Amino acid sequence: METKVLKINSAQIDKDLIQEAAEVIKKGGLVAFPTETVYGLGADAFNPDAVSKIFAAKERPFNDPLIVHVGDKQDLLKLSVEVYKITLDLVDAFWPGPLTLVLRKSAIVSSIVTSGLESIAVRMPDNPIALSLIKAAMTPIAAPSANLFGRPSPVTAEHVLEDLEGKINLILDGGKTQVGVESTILDLTQTPFRILRPGGVNLESLRTIITDIEPYQGDKILSPGMFKRHYSPKARVILVEENGKAQIDRVNAIASEFSRQGYGVGIMVKEENKDKYNGDFNIKILGQAKNLSGCAANLFTALRSFDKDGTQVIVAEGVKEEGLGAAIMDRLRKAAARDN
Ligand code: TXA
Ligand code: MG
């Protein structure tokens, strides 16, 4: 199959291009599109055959459920049988935006979308291209991140092509996504409510709406699809979590040792540390330590670009685990995990 790429300007949306993409969705095809977090690989959420093509294209196991994207808050009422006031408060505060809510599903939702679970994950993306596509397709769109299973998520159309060229019908190329890490997933089917994945909306912000939320527990696999190893480039990733001088010393020691053994070594560093490394390393800057949203926006591009350079081992500096830092550190720990 030939993968068509349509360039589209999010500030001035060309309706004909959206219509062309919407026709692909209506006919049961696959369209990759930008959201505010990462690119999604979309299919008609109410067409099980179309949804099954997502799993095939991504080589994703069927026990990893999908997020359903809606273009209108009201659509929540079709997809879930239990929408309480607290759900609506969260929707009003954070939608459209990078918050995915896990709710009891309604009977019309096919089990292929939810991997047989009685719950469904839903979000309304904050991106005009995504919202126009969902509205023009006249159906909610099931969409995981548009990468091959296990790889870093795509934040540009080029990243989507790298992984899925020839396997999907169309890519709407709306440029680089803003947030750079995926949505926060909040499970509302049990109390206390629980964060299943840290992401674009941080715990501190969620707690302004509901105080009783259990924070993310990275070492526990609480839902299907939460694998220990994920977001991984081809290169081996070693994460150094210390701070300050101890971190720089350890990154230097590990990088030097791999280099001595003959590996092509890259290091991913905070801006302020870039001149603190000696040796023959491929240095990439994640961003300034205090600008965690900048770091999040660069994260997956940096990981993918090491692969392009042929780097074999990436030694990565960790960042502060506050705000978006929680999502960044989760992705880095998973990228560095050596088994599932
Ligand atoms: O920002 C995002 O969320 C992006 C964009 C495209 O919207 N999407 C995304 O989808 O990251 P994906 O498939 O890469 O991650 C979805 C994860 C699954 O791996 C699973 O862990 C969780 O959402 N999930 C989906 N349905 C669930 C459910 N019913 N219960 C618990 N977790 C669920
Ligand atoms: Mg994903």
GROMACS .gro file of C-alpha atoms and ligand atoms in nm:
model
  374
    1MET     CA    1   0.000   0.000   0.000
    2GLU     CA    2   0.121   0.349  -0.072
    3THR     CA    3   0.112   0.584   0.226
    4LYS     CA    4  -0.009   0.926   0.118
    5VAL     CA    5   0.114   1.231   0.309
    6LEU     CA    6  -0.102   1.544   0.312
    7LYS     CA    7   0.055   1.860   0.453
    8ILE     CA    8  -0.199   2.061   0.647
    9ASN     CA    9  -0.177   2.392   0.829
   10SER     CA   10  -0.338   2.382   1.173
   11ALA     CA   11  -0.382   2.761   1.176
   12GLN     CA   12  -0.580   2.755   0.852
   13ILE     CA   13  -0.734   2.417   0.798
   14ASP     CA   14  -0.805   2.308   0.442
   15LYS     CA   15  -1.145   2.138   0.461
   16ASP     CA   16  -1.085   1.935   0.143
   17LEU     CA   17  -0.783   1.766   0.299
   18ILE     CA   18  -0.980   1.687   0.614
   19GLN     CA   19  -1.261   1.548   0.399
   20GLU     CA   20  -1.019   1.324   0.210
   21ALA     CA   21  -0.883   1.186   0.538
   22ALA     CA   22  -1.235   1.147   0.681
   23GLU     CA   23  -1.336   0.937   0.376
   24VAL     CA   24  -1.046   0.700   0.450
   25ILE     CA   25  -1.172   0.660   0.808
   26LYS     CA   26  -1.531   0.607   0.689
   27LYS     CA   27  -1.418   0.336   0.448
   28GLY     CA   28  -1.239   0.149   0.726
   29GLY     CA   29  -0.884   0.268   0.652
   30LEU     CA   30  -0.606   0.404   0.875
   31VAL     CA   31  -0.510   0.770   0.907
   32ALA     CA   32  -0.223   0.905   1.117
   33PHE     CA   33  -0.294   1.253   1.252
   34PRO     CA   34  -0.138   1.500   1.494
   35THR     CA   35  -0.275   1.553   1.842
   36GLU     CA   36  -0.131   1.798   2.095
   37THR     CA   37   0.069   1.511   2.253
   38VAL     CA   38   0.198   1.274   1.981
   39TYR     CA   39   0.072   1.150   1.643
   40GLY     CA   40  -0.214   0.899   1.665
   41LEU     CA   41  -0.296   0.615   1.426
   42GLY     CA   42  -0.669   0.639   1.380
   43ALA     CA   43  -0.954   0.414   1.271
   44ASP     CA   44  -1.334   0.431   1.308
   45ALA     CA   45  -1.385   0.324   1.671
   46PHE     CA   46  -1.716   0.158   1.576
   47ASN     CA   47  -1.568  -0.054   1.295
   48PRO     CA   48  -1.396  -0.362   1.447
   49ASP     CA   49  -1.232  -0.461   1.116
   50ALA     CA   50  -1.078  -0.116   1.082
   51VAL     CA   51  -0.962  -0.124   1.445
   52SER     CA   52  -0.797  -0.463   1.393
   53LYS     CA   53  -0.586  -0.307   1.115
   54ILE     CA   54  -0.430  -0.074   1.375
   55PHE     CA   55  -0.293  -0.372   1.568
   56ALA     CA   56  -0.158  -0.530   1.249
   57ALA     CA   57   0.014  -0.211   1.127
   58LYS     CA   58   0.176  -0.139   1.464
   59GLU     CA   59   0.252  -0.507   1.538
   60ARG     CA   60   0.077  -0.438   1.866
   61PRO     CA   61  -0.050  -0.723   2.086
   62PHE     CA   62  -0.430  -0.744   2.113
   63ASN     CA   63  -0.410  -0.722   2.493
   64ASP     CA   64  -0.307  -0.357   2.474
   65PRO     CA   65  -0.631  -0.150   2.465
   66LEU     CA   66  -0.675   0.169   2.260
   67ILE     CA   67  -0.776   0.522   2.351
   68VAL     CA   68  -1.093   0.648   2.182
   69HIS     CA   69  -1.076   1.012   2.071
   70VAL     CA   70  -1.392   1.222   2.068
   71GLY     CA   71  -1.463   1.554   1.900
   72ASP     CA   72  -1.741   1.653   2.135
   73LYS     CA   73  -1.771   1.615   2.512
   74GLN     CA   74  -2.124   1.474   2.466
   75ASP     CA   75  -1.983   1.167   2.289
   76LEU     CA   76  -1.868   1.047   2.628
   77LEU     CA   77  -2.230   0.959   2.702
   78LYS     CA   78  -2.239   0.717   2.406
   79LEU     CA   79  -1.917   0.543   2.503
   80SER     CA   80  -1.966   0.510   2.877
   81VAL     CA   81  -2.259   0.403   3.092
   82GLU     CA   82  -2.126   0.564   3.407
   83VAL     CA   83  -2.057   0.933   3.377
   84TYR     CA   84  -2.075   1.099   3.718
   85LYS     CA   85  -2.045   1.465   3.814
   86ILE     CA   86  -1.679   1.425   3.898
   87THR     CA   87  -1.615   1.294   3.545
   88LEU     CA   88  -1.784   1.600   3.399
   89ASP     CA   89  -1.584   1.829   3.630
   90LEU     CA   90  -1.263   1.675   3.498
   91VAL     CA   91  -1.386   1.700   3.140
   92ASP     CA   92  -1.474   2.066   3.187
   93ALA     CA   93  -1.138   2.142   3.343
   94PHE     CA   94  -0.910   1.950   3.106
   95TRP     CA   95  -1.082   1.877   2.772
   96PRO     CA   96  -0.981   1.928   2.506
   97GLY     CA   97  -0.640   1.832   2.643
   98PRO     CA   98  -0.394   1.558   2.735
   99LEU     CA   99  -0.610   1.377   2.992
  100THR     CA  100  -0.747   1.029   2.915
  101LEU     CA  101  -1.026   0.903   3.139
  102VAL     CA  102  -1.090   0.533   3.198
  103LEU     CA  103  -1.461   0.467   3.254
  104ARG     CA  104  -1.706   0.177   3.244
  105LYS     CA  105  -1.778   0.111   2.877
  106SER     CA  106  -2.118   0.099   2.713
  107ALA     CA  107  -2.241  -0.204   2.519
  108ILE     CA  108  -2.184  -0.049   2.177
  109VAL     CA  109  -1.808  -0.040   2.226
  110SER     CA  110  -1.644  -0.342   2.063
  111SER     CA  111  -1.415  -0.554   2.278
  112ILE     CA  112  -1.133  -0.523   2.023
  113VAL     CA  113  -1.099  -0.155   2.125
  114THR     CA  114  -1.081  -0.233   2.498
  115SER     CA  115  -0.895  -0.566   2.476
  116GLY     CA  116  -1.194  -0.734   2.634
  117LEU     CA  117  -1.201  -0.503   2.939
  118GLU     CA  118  -1.528  -0.365   3.074
  119SER     CA  119  -1.367  -0.020   3.077
  120ILE     CA  120  -1.285   0.226   2.799
  121ALA     CA  121  -1.021   0.498   2.775
  122VAL     CA  122  -1.148   0.825   2.623
  123ARG     CA  123  -1.001   1.165   2.550
  124MET     CA  124  -1.070   1.480   2.351
  125PRO     CA  125  -0.745   1.597   2.188
  126ASP     CA  126  -0.652   1.966   2.187
  127ASN     CA  127  -0.554   1.994   1.823
  128PRO     CA  128  -0.769   2.154   1.552
  129ILE     CA  129  -0.664   1.901   1.287
  130ALA     CA  130  -0.755   1.607   1.510
  131LEU     CA  131  -1.086   1.764   1.611
  132SER     CA  132  -1.178   1.850   1.250
  133LEU     CA  133  -1.098   1.496   1.138
  134ILE     CA  134  -1.310   1.335   1.411
  135LYS     CA  135  -1.603   1.566   1.329
  136ALA     CA  136  -1.577   1.511   0.952
  137ALA     CA  137  -1.552   1.132   0.999
  138MET     CA  138  -1.869   1.157   1.212
  139THR     CA  139  -1.743   0.890   1.450
  140PRO     CA  140  -1.514   0.867   1.749
  141ILE     CA  141  -1.165   0.759   1.641
  142ALA     CA  142  -0.969   0.484   1.816
  143ALA     CA  143  -0.602   0.577   1.805
  144PRO     CA  144  -0.287   0.458   1.974
  145SER     CA  145   0.038   0.643   1.917
  146ALA     CA  146   0.141   0.603   1.550
  147ASN     CA  147   0.466   0.412   1.608
  148LEU     CA  148   0.564   0.049   1.578
  149PHE     CA  149   0.489  -0.127   1.907
  150GLY     CA  150   0.757  -0.055   2.169
  151ARG     CA  151   0.929   0.227   1.979
  152PRO     CA  152   0.943   0.594   2.085
  153SER     CA  153   0.617   0.773   2.002
  154PRO     CA  154   0.610   0.993   1.689
  155VAL     CA  155   0.596   1.369   1.723
  156THR     CA  156   0.636   1.443   1.350
  157ALA     CA  157   0.497   1.295   1.028
  158GLU     CA  158   0.854   1.184   0.945
  159HIS     CA  159   0.861   0.971   1.261
  160VAL     CA  160   0.531   0.810   1.151
  161LEU     CA  161   0.677   0.736   0.807
  162GLU     CA  162   0.990   0.583   0.964
  163ASP     CA  163   0.775   0.321   1.138
  164LEU     CA  164   0.462   0.281   0.926
  165GLU     CA  165   0.533   0.374   0.564
  166GLY     CA  166   0.351   0.132   0.334
  167LYS     CA  167   0.132   0.001   0.616
  168ILE     CA  168  -0.123   0.281   0.651
  169ASN     CA  169  -0.334   0.477   0.403
  170LEU     CA  170  -0.270   0.837   0.496
  171ILE     CA  171  -0.079   1.078   0.718
  172LEU     CA  172  -0.205   1.426   0.794
  173ASP     CA  173   0.121   1.618   0.838
  174GLY     CA  174   0.047   1.906   1.072
  175GLY     CA  175   0.405   1.962   1.184
  176LYS     CA  176   0.560   1.884   1.521
  177THR     CA  177   0.327   1.814   1.813
  178GLN     CA  178   0.347   2.050   2.110
  179VAL     CA  179   0.350   1.847   2.428
  180GLY     CA  180   0.573   1.566   2.305
  181VAL     CA  181   0.470   1.302   2.561
  182GLU     CA  182   0.139   1.118   2.570
  183SER     CA  183  -0.172   1.199   2.770
  184THR     CA  184  -0.209   1.129   3.140
  185ILE     CA  185  -0.434   0.827   3.196
  186LEU     CA  186  -0.665   0.849   3.498
  187ASP     CA  187  -0.870   0.545   3.600
  188LEU     CA  188  -1.210   0.650   3.736
  189THR     CA  189  -1.349   0.297   3.765
  190GLN     CA  190  -1.209   0.245   4.113
  191THR     CA  191  -1.159   0.458   4.424
  192PRO     CA  192  -0.934   0.622   4.501
  193PHE     CA  193  -0.895   0.727   4.139
  194ARG     CA  194  -0.559   0.624   4.011
  195ILE     CA  195  -0.306   0.753   3.759
  196LEU     CA  196  -0.219   0.467   3.524
  197ARG     CA  197   0.027   0.671   3.316
  198PRO     CA  198   0.178   1.012   3.392
  199GLY     CA  199   0.152   1.248   3.095
  200GLY     CA  200   0.063   1.592   2.967
  201VAL     CA  201  -0.157   1.686   3.266
  202ASN     CA  202   0.033   1.662   3.593
  203LEU     CA  203  -0.087   1.531   3.929
  204GLU     CA  204  -0.072   1.875   4.088
  205SER     CA  205  -0.320   2.011   3.830
  206LEU     CA  206  -0.555   1.712   3.865
  207ARG     CA  207  -0.560   1.766   4.240
  208THR     CA  208  -0.709   2.112   4.193
  209ILE     CA  209  -1.027   1.929   4.080
  210ILE     CA  210  -1.014   1.611   4.289
  211THR     CA  211  -0.790   1.571   4.589
  212ASP     CA  212  -0.823   1.196   4.633
  213ILE     CA  213  -0.602   1.059   4.355
  214GLU     CA  214  -0.352   0.781   4.395
  215PRO     CA  215  -0.026   0.882   4.227
  216TYR     CA  216   0.131   0.674   3.954
  217GLN     CA  217   0.323   0.371   4.074
  218GLY     CA  218   0.573   0.307   3.803
  219ASP     CA  219   0.691  -0.029   3.928
  220LYS     CA  220   0.345  -0.187   3.924
  221ILE     CA  221   0.175  -0.312   3.610
  222LEU     CA  222  -0.183  -0.208   3.681
  223SER     CA  223  -0.344  -0.237   3.342
  224PRO     CA  224  -0.291  -0.435   3.027
  225GLY     CA  225  -0.068  -0.250   2.788
  226MET     CA  226   0.150  -0.111   3.068
  227PHE     CA  227   0.472  -0.287   2.981
  228LYS     CA  228   0.798  -0.229   3.162
  229ARG     CA  229   0.992  -0.184   2.840
  230HIS     CA  230   0.852   0.068   2.594
  231TYR     CA  231   0.940   0.385   2.404
  232SER     CA  232   1.273   0.224   2.319
  233PRO     CA  233   1.509   0.332   2.044
  234LYS     CA  234   1.723   0.062   1.881
  235ALA     CA  235   2.020   0.179   2.087
  236ARG     CA  236   2.053   0.055   2.443
  237VAL     CA  237   1.949   0.329   2.690
  238ILE     CA  238   2.113   0.374   3.030
  239LEU     CA  239   1.943   0.626   3.256
  240VAL     CA  240   2.142   0.806   3.525
  241GLU     CA  241   1.904   0.935   3.787
  242GLU     CA  242   2.142   1.113   4.027
  243ASN     CA  243   2.155   1.492   4.039
  244GLY     CA  244   2.428   1.752   4.012
  245LYS     CA  245   2.793   1.655   4.001
  246ALA     CA  246   2.725   1.291   4.091
  247GLN     CA  247   2.512   1.260   3.778
  248ILE     CA  248   2.776   1.411   3.550
  249ASP     CA  249   3.048   1.190   3.699
  250ARG     CA  250   2.842   0.877   3.651
  251VAL     CA  251   2.735   0.962   3.296
  252ASN     CA  252   3.101   1.026   3.212
  253ALA     CA  253   3.213   0.700   3.370
  254ILE     CA  254   2.951   0.486   3.194
  255ALA     CA  255   2.993   0.659   2.858
  256SER     CA  256   3.373   0.630   2.875
  257GLU     CA  257   3.358   0.261   2.961
  258PHE     CA  258   3.126   0.177   2.667
  259SER     CA  259   3.338   0.393   2.439
  260ARG     CA  260   3.652   0.208   2.552
  261GLN     CA  261   3.478  -0.118   2.461
  262GLY     CA  262   3.428   0.014   2.108
  263TYR     CA  263   3.060   0.110   2.116
  264GLY     CA  264   2.928   0.423   1.947
  265VAL     CA  265   2.815   0.621   2.252
  266GLY     CA  266   2.565   0.905   2.273
  267ILE     CA  267   2.472   1.113   2.573
  268MET     CA  268   2.147   1.299   2.621
  269VAL     CA  269   2.202   1.594   2.851
  270LYS     CA  270   2.044   1.902   2.997
  271GLU     CA  271   2.147   2.224   2.825
  272GLU     CA  272   2.348   2.352   3.122
  273ASN     CA  273   2.560   2.035   3.129
  274LYS     CA  274   2.651   2.015   2.763
  275ASP     CA  275   3.009   2.138   2.808
  276LYS     CA  276   3.079   1.917   3.108
  277TYR     CA  277   3.151   1.604   2.908
  278ASN     CA  278   3.479   1.516   2.751
  279GLY     CA  279   3.545   1.234   2.512
  280ASP     CA  280   3.414   1.139   2.178
  281PHE     CA  281   3.043   1.120   2.252
  282ASN     CA  282   2.746   1.205   2.033
  283ILE     CA  283   2.589   1.476   2.251
  284LYS     CA  284   2.221   1.571   2.220
  285ILE     CA  285   2.049   1.832   2.431
  286LEU     CA  286   1.715   1.747   2.588
  287GLY     CA  287   1.646   2.101   2.708
  288GLN     CA  288   1.702   2.327   3.005
  289ALA     CA  289   1.662   2.157   3.343
  290LYS     CA  290   1.404   2.412   3.452
  291ASN     CA  291   1.208   2.399   3.127
  292LEU     CA  292   1.048   2.058   3.159
  293SER     CA  293   0.791   2.122   2.887
  294GLY     CA  294   1.078   2.194   2.647
  295CYS     CA  295   1.243   1.868   2.755
  296ALA     CA  296   0.918   1.673   2.701
  297ALA     CA  297   0.874   1.825   2.355
  298ASN     CA  298   1.227   1.712   2.253
  299LEU     CA  299   1.237   1.372   2.420
  300PHE     CA  300   1.119   1.133   2.148
  301THR     CA  301   1.290   1.325   1.868
  302ALA     CA  302   1.621   1.303   2.052
  303LEU     CA  303   1.583   0.928   2.114
  304ARG     CA  304   1.495   0.864   1.749
  305SER     CA  305   1.776   1.081   1.617
  306PHE     CA  306   2.039   0.879   1.805
  307ASP     CA  307   1.920   0.578   1.602
  308LYS     CA  308   1.961   0.774   1.280
  309ASP     CA  309   2.321   0.850   1.378
  310GLY     CA  310   2.386   0.481   1.438
  311THR     CA  311   2.454   0.538   1.808
  312GLN     CA  312   2.463   0.205   1.993
  313VAL     CA  313   2.447   0.311   2.358
  314ILE     CA  314   2.267   0.621   2.490
  315VAL     CA  315   2.355   0.739   2.839
  316ALA     CA  316   2.076   0.973   2.947
  317GLU     CA  317   2.071   1.228   3.229
  318GLY     CA  318   1.749   1.210   3.430
  319VAL     CA  319   1.543   1.523   3.504
  320LYS     CA  320   1.358   1.647   3.814
  321GLU     CA  321   1.049   1.439   3.876
  322GLU     CA  322   0.800   1.721   3.921
  323GLY     CA  323   0.528   1.844   3.684
  324LEU     CA  324   0.595   1.707   3.335
  325GLY     CA  325   0.918   1.559   3.473
  326ALA     CA  326   0.715   1.262   3.603
  327ALA     CA  327   0.609   1.174   3.248
  328ILE     CA  328   0.961   1.226   3.110
  329MET     CA  329   1.119   1.002   3.376
  330ASP     CA  330   0.854   0.733   3.320
  331ARG     CA  331   0.933   0.725   2.946
  332LEU     CA  332   1.308   0.722   3.011
  333ARG     CA  333   1.284   0.440   3.266
  334LYS     CA  334   1.079   0.235   3.021
  335ALA     CA  335   1.315   0.313   2.734
  336ALA     CA  336   1.599   0.190   2.956
  337ALA     CA  337   1.420  -0.126   3.081
  338ARG     CA  338   1.583  -0.440   2.948
  339ASP     CA  339   1.292  -0.681   2.968
  340ASN     CA  340   0.915  -0.670   2.949
  341TXA     O1  341  -0.155   1.110   2.410
  341TXA     C1  342  -0.202   0.998   2.390
  341TXA     O2  343  -0.268   0.938   2.478
  341TXA     C2  344  -0.178   0.933   2.254
  341TXA     C3  345  -0.250   1.017   2.148
  341TXA     C4  346  -0.244   0.955   2.012
  341TXA     O3  347  -0.382   1.037   2.188
  341TXA     N1  348  -0.223   0.799   2.253
  341TXA     C5  349  -0.158   0.699   2.317
  341TXA     O4  350  -0.212   0.571   2.296
  341TXA     O5  351  -0.060   0.715   2.386
  341TXA     P1  352  -0.134   0.436   2.326
  341TXA     O6  353  -0.212   0.329   2.264
  341TXA     O7  354   0.004   0.448   2.284
  341TXA     O8  355  -0.149   0.415   2.478
  341TXA     C6  356  -0.275   0.381   2.528
  341TXA     C7  357  -0.265   0.313   2.660
  341TXA     C8  358  -0.260   0.162   2.651
  341TXA     O9  359  -0.130   0.115   2.633
  341TXA     C9  360  -0.319   0.119   2.785
  341TXA    O10  361  -0.214   0.109   2.876
  341TXA    C10  362  -0.408   0.235   2.823
  341TXA    O11  363  -0.386   0.337   2.731
  341TXA     N2  364  -0.550   0.198   2.816
  341TXA    C11  365  -0.632   0.199   2.710
  341TXA     N3  366  -0.754   0.154   2.743
  341TXA    C12  367  -0.750   0.124   2.874
  341TXA    C13  368  -0.843   0.073   2.967
  341TXA     N4  369  -0.968   0.043   2.933
  341TXA     N5  370  -0.802   0.054   3.095
  341TXA    C14  371  -0.675   0.083   3.132
  341TXA     N6  372  -0.583   0.132   3.048
  341TXA    C15  373  -0.619   0.152   2.922
  342MG      MG  374   0.194   0.419   2.251
   0.00000   0.00000   0.00000
